mmCIF file of C-alpha atoms in Angstrom:
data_model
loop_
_atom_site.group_PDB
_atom_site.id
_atom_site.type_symbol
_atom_site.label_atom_id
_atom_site.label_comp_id
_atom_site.label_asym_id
_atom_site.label_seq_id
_atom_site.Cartn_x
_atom_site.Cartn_y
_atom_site.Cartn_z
ATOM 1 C CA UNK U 1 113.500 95.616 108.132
ATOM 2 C CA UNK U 2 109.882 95.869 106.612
ATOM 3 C CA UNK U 3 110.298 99.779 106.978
ATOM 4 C CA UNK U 4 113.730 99.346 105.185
ATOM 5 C CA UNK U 5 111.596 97.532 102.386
ATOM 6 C CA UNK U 6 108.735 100.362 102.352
ATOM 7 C CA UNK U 7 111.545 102.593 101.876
ATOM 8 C CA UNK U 8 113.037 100.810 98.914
ATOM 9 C CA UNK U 9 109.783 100.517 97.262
ATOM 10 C CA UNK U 10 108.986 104.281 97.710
ATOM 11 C CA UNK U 11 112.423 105.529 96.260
ATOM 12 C CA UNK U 12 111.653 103.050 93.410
ATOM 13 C CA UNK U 13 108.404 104.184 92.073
ATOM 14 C CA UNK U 14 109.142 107.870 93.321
ATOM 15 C CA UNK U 15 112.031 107.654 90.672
ATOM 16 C CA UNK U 16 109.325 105.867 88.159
ATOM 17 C CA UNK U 17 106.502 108.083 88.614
ATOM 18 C CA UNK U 18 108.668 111.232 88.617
ATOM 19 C CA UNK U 19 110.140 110.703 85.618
ATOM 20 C CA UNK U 20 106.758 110.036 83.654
ATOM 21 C CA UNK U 21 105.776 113.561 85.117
ATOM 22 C CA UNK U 22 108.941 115.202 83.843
ATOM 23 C CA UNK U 23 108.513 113.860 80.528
ATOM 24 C CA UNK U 24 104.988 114.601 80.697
ATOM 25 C CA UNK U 25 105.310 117.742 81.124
ATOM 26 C CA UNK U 26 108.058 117.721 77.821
ATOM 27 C CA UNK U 27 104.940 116.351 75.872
ATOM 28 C CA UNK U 28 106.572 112.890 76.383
ATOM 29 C CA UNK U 29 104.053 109.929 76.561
ATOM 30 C CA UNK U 30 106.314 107.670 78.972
ATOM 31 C CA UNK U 31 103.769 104.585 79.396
ATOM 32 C CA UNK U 32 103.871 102.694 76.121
ATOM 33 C CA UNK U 33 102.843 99.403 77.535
ATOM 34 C CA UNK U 34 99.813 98.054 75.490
ATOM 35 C CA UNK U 35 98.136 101.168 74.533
ATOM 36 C CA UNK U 36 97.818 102.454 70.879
ATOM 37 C CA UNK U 37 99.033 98.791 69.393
ATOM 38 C CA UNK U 38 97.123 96.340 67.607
ATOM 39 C CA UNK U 39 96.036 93.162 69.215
ATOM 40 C CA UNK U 40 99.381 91.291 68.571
ATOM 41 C CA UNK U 41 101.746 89.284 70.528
ATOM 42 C CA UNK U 42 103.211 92.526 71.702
ATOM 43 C CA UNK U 43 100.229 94.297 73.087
ATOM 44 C CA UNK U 44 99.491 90.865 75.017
ATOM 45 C CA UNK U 45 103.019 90.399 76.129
ATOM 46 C CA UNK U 46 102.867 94.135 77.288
ATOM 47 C CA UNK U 47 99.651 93.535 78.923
ATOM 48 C CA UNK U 48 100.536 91.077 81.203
ATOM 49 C CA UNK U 49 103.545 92.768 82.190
ATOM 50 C CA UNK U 50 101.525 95.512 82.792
ATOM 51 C CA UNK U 51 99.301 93.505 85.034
ATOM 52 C CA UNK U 52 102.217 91.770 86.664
ATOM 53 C CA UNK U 53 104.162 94.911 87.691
ATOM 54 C CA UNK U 54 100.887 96.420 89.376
ATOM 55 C CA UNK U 55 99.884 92.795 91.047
ATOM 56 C CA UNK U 56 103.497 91.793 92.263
ATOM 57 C CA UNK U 57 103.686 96.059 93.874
ATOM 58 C CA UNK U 58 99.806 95.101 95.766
ATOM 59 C CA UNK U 59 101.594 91.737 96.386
ATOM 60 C CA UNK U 60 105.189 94.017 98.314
ATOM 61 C CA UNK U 61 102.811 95.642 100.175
ATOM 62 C CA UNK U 62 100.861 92.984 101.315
ATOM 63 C CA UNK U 63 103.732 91.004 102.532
ATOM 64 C CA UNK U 64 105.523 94.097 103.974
ATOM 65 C CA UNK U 65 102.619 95.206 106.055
ATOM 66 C CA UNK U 66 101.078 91.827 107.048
ATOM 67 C CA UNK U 67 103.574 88.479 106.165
ATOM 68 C CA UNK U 68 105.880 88.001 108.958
ATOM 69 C CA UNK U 69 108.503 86.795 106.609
ATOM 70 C CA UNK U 70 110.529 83.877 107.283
ATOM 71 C CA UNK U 71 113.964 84.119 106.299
ATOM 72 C CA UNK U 72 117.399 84.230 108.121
ATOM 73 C CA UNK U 73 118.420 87.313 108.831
ATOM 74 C CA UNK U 74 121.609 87.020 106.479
ATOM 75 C CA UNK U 75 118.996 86.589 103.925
ATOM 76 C CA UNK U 76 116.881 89.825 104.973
ATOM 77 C CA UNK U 77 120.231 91.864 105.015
ATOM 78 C CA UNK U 78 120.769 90.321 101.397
ATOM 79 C CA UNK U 79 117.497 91.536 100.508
ATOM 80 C CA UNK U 80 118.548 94.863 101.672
ATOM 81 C CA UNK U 81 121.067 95.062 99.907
ATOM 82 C CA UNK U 82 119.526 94.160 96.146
ATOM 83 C CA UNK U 83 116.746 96.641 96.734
ATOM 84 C CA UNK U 84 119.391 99.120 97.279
ATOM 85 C CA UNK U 85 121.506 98.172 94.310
ATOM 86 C CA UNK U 86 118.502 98.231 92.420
ATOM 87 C CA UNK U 87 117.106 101.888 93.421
ATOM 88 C CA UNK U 88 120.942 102.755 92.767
ATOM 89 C CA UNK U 89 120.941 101.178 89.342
ATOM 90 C CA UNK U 90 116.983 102.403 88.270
ATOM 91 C CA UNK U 91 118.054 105.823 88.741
ATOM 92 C CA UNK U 92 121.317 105.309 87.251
ATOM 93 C CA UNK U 93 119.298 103.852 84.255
ATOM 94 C CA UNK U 94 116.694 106.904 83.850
ATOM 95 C CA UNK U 95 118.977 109.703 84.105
ATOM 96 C CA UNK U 96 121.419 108.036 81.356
ATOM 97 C CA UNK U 97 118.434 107.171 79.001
ATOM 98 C CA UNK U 98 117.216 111.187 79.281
ATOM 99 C CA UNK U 99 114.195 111.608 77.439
ATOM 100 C CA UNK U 100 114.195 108.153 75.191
ATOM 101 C CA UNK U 101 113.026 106.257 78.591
ATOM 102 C CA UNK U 102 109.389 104.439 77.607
ATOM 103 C CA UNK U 103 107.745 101.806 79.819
ATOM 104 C CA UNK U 104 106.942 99.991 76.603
ATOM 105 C CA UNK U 105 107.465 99.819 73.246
ATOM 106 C CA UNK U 106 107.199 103.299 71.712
ATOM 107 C CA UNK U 107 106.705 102.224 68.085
ATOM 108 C CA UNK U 108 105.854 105.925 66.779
ATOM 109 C CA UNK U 109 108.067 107.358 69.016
ATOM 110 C CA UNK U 110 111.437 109.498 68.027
ATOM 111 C CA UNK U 111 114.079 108.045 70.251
ATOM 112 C CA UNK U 112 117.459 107.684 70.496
ATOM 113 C CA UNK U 113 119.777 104.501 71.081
ATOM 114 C CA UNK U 114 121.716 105.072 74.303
ATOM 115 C CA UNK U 115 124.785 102.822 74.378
ATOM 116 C CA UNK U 116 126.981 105.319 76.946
ATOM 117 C CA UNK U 117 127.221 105.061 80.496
ATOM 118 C CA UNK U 118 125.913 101.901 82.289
ATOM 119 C CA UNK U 119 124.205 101.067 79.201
ATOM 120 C CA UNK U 120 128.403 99.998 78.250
ATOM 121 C CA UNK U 121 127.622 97.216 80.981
ATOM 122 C CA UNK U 122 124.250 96.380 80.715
ATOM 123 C CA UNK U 123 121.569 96.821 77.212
ATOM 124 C CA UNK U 124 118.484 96.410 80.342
ATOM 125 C CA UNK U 125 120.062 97.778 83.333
ATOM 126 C CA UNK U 126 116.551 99.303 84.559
ATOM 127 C CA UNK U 127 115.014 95.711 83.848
ATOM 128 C CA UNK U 128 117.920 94.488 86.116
ATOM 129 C CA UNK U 129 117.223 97.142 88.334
ATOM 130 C CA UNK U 130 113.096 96.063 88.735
ATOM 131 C CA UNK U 131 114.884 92.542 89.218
ATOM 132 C CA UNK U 132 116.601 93.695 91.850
ATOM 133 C CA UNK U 133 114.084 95.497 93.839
ATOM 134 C CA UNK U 134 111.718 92.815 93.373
ATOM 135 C CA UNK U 135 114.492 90.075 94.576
ATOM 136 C CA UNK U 136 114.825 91.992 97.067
ATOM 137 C CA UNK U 137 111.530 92.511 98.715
ATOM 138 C CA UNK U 138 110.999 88.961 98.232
ATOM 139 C CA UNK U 139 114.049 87.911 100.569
ATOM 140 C CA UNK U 140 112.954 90.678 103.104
ATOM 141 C CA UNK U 141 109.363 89.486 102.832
ATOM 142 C CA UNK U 142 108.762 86.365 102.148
ATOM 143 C CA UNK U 143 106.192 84.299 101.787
ATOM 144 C CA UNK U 144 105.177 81.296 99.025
ATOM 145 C CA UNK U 145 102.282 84.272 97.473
ATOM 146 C CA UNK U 146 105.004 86.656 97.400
ATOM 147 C CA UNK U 147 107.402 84.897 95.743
ATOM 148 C CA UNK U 148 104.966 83.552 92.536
ATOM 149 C CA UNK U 149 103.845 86.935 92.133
ATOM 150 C CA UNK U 150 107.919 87.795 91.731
ATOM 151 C CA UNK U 151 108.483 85.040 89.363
ATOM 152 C CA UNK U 152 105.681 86.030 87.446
ATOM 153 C CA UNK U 153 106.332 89.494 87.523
ATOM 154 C CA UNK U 154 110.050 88.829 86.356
ATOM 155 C CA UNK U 155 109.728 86.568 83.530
ATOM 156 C CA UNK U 156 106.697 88.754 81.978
ATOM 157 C CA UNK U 157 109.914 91.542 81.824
ATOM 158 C CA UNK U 158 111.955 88.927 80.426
ATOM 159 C CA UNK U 159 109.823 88.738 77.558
ATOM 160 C CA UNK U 160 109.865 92.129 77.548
ATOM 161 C CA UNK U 161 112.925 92.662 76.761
ATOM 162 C CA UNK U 162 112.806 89.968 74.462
ATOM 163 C CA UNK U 163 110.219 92.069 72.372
ATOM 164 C CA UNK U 164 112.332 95.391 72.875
ATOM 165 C CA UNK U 165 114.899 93.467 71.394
ATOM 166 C CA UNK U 166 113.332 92.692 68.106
ATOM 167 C CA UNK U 167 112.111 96.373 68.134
ATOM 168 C CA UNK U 168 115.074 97.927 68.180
ATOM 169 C CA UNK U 169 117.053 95.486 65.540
ATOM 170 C CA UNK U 170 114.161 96.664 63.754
ATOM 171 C CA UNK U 171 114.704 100.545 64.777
ATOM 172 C CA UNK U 172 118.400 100.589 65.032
ATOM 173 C CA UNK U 173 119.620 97.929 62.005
ATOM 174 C CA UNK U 174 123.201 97.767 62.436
ATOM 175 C CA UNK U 175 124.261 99.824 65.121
ATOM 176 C CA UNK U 176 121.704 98.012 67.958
ATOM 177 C CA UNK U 177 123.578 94.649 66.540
ATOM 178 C CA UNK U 178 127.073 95.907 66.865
ATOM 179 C CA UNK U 179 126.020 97.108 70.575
ATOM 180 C CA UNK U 180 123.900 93.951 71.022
ATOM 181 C CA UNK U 181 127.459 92.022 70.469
ATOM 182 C CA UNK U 182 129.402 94.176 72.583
ATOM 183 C CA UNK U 183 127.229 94.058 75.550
ATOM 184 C CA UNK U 184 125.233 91.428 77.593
ATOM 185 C CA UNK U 185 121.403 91.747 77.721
ATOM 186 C CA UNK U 186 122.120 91.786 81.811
ATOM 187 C CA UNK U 187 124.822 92.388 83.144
ATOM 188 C CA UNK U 188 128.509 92.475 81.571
ATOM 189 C CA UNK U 189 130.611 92.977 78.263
ATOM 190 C CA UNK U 190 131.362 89.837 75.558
ATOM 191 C CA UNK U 191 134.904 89.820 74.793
#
């Protein structure tokens, strides 16, 4: 199962990184998170997620390679299957966003608002797709170090979104509102 979980990992952040060199070579600057901004809540907030995202990755490996894990098997298998729904869902997420994809806020940044697709089910459905993965390699891995640095990892992109939010009110005035009450910040449409 560890392999399985190496394998989910590396379609993950092949998917990631490959998209910041496709839009790099477009002239895109994908990674917004805490460069060019002020010293505000933001850049803190982005920061740490920053930090998180790279410590709760070292923290996956680790556990793959070394942590026996401890789980049930029916646990493992669930595992399994979340890091596979989220892969699924990541890339689902990237190709619909096209070229308004940032890892960040991209305050001076032309982009469009992308409501189509699974973005009709979801406003973060790559956020729910890190979630995911992350869930995932903590079922198929676990250990108590493993599953802090998840926690950690997932309410620092909780906040996140909670600043993306605000940014694209901001950005988008009416129409992010009208989508905002349409769709759930998850997973799901309000009736």
């Amino acid at each position: 199962m560890k392999t399985t979980g190496f394998l989910i990992l590396a379609v993950f952040y092949a998917v990631y990184i490959g998209k910041m060199i496709l839009q790099k070579r477009k002239g895109i600057q994908t990674d917004q998170m805490a460069k060019g901004k002020q010293k505000t809540k933001l850049y803190y907030v982005e920061l740490t997620m920053k930090t998180a995202t790279y410590s709760v990755v070292a923290a996956e490996v680790f556990s793959l390679l070394f942590a026996p894990g401890y789980l049930p098997r029916a646990l493992v298998a669930v595992g399994v299957a979340l890091g596979v729904i989220g892969d699924i869902l990541f890339i689902v997420s990237v190709v619909t966003m096209k070229d308004s994809w940032r890892a960040g806020i991209a305050e001076n940044d032309k982009t469009e608002i992308i409501t189509g697709g699974i973005y009709g089910i979801s406003r973060n459905p790559a956020f729910l797709a890190f979630d995911c993965v992350y869930a995932g390699l903590l079922l198929i891995a676990f250990n108590w170090i493993l599953l802090a640095f998840t926690v950690f990892a997932m309410t620092m992109l909780h906040l996140q979104i909670l600043q993306e939010e605000t940014f694209l009110s901001k950005t988008f005035g009416a129409e992010y509102n009208v989508y905002k009450s349409k769709v759930r910040r998850y997973l799901g449409r309000k009736s």
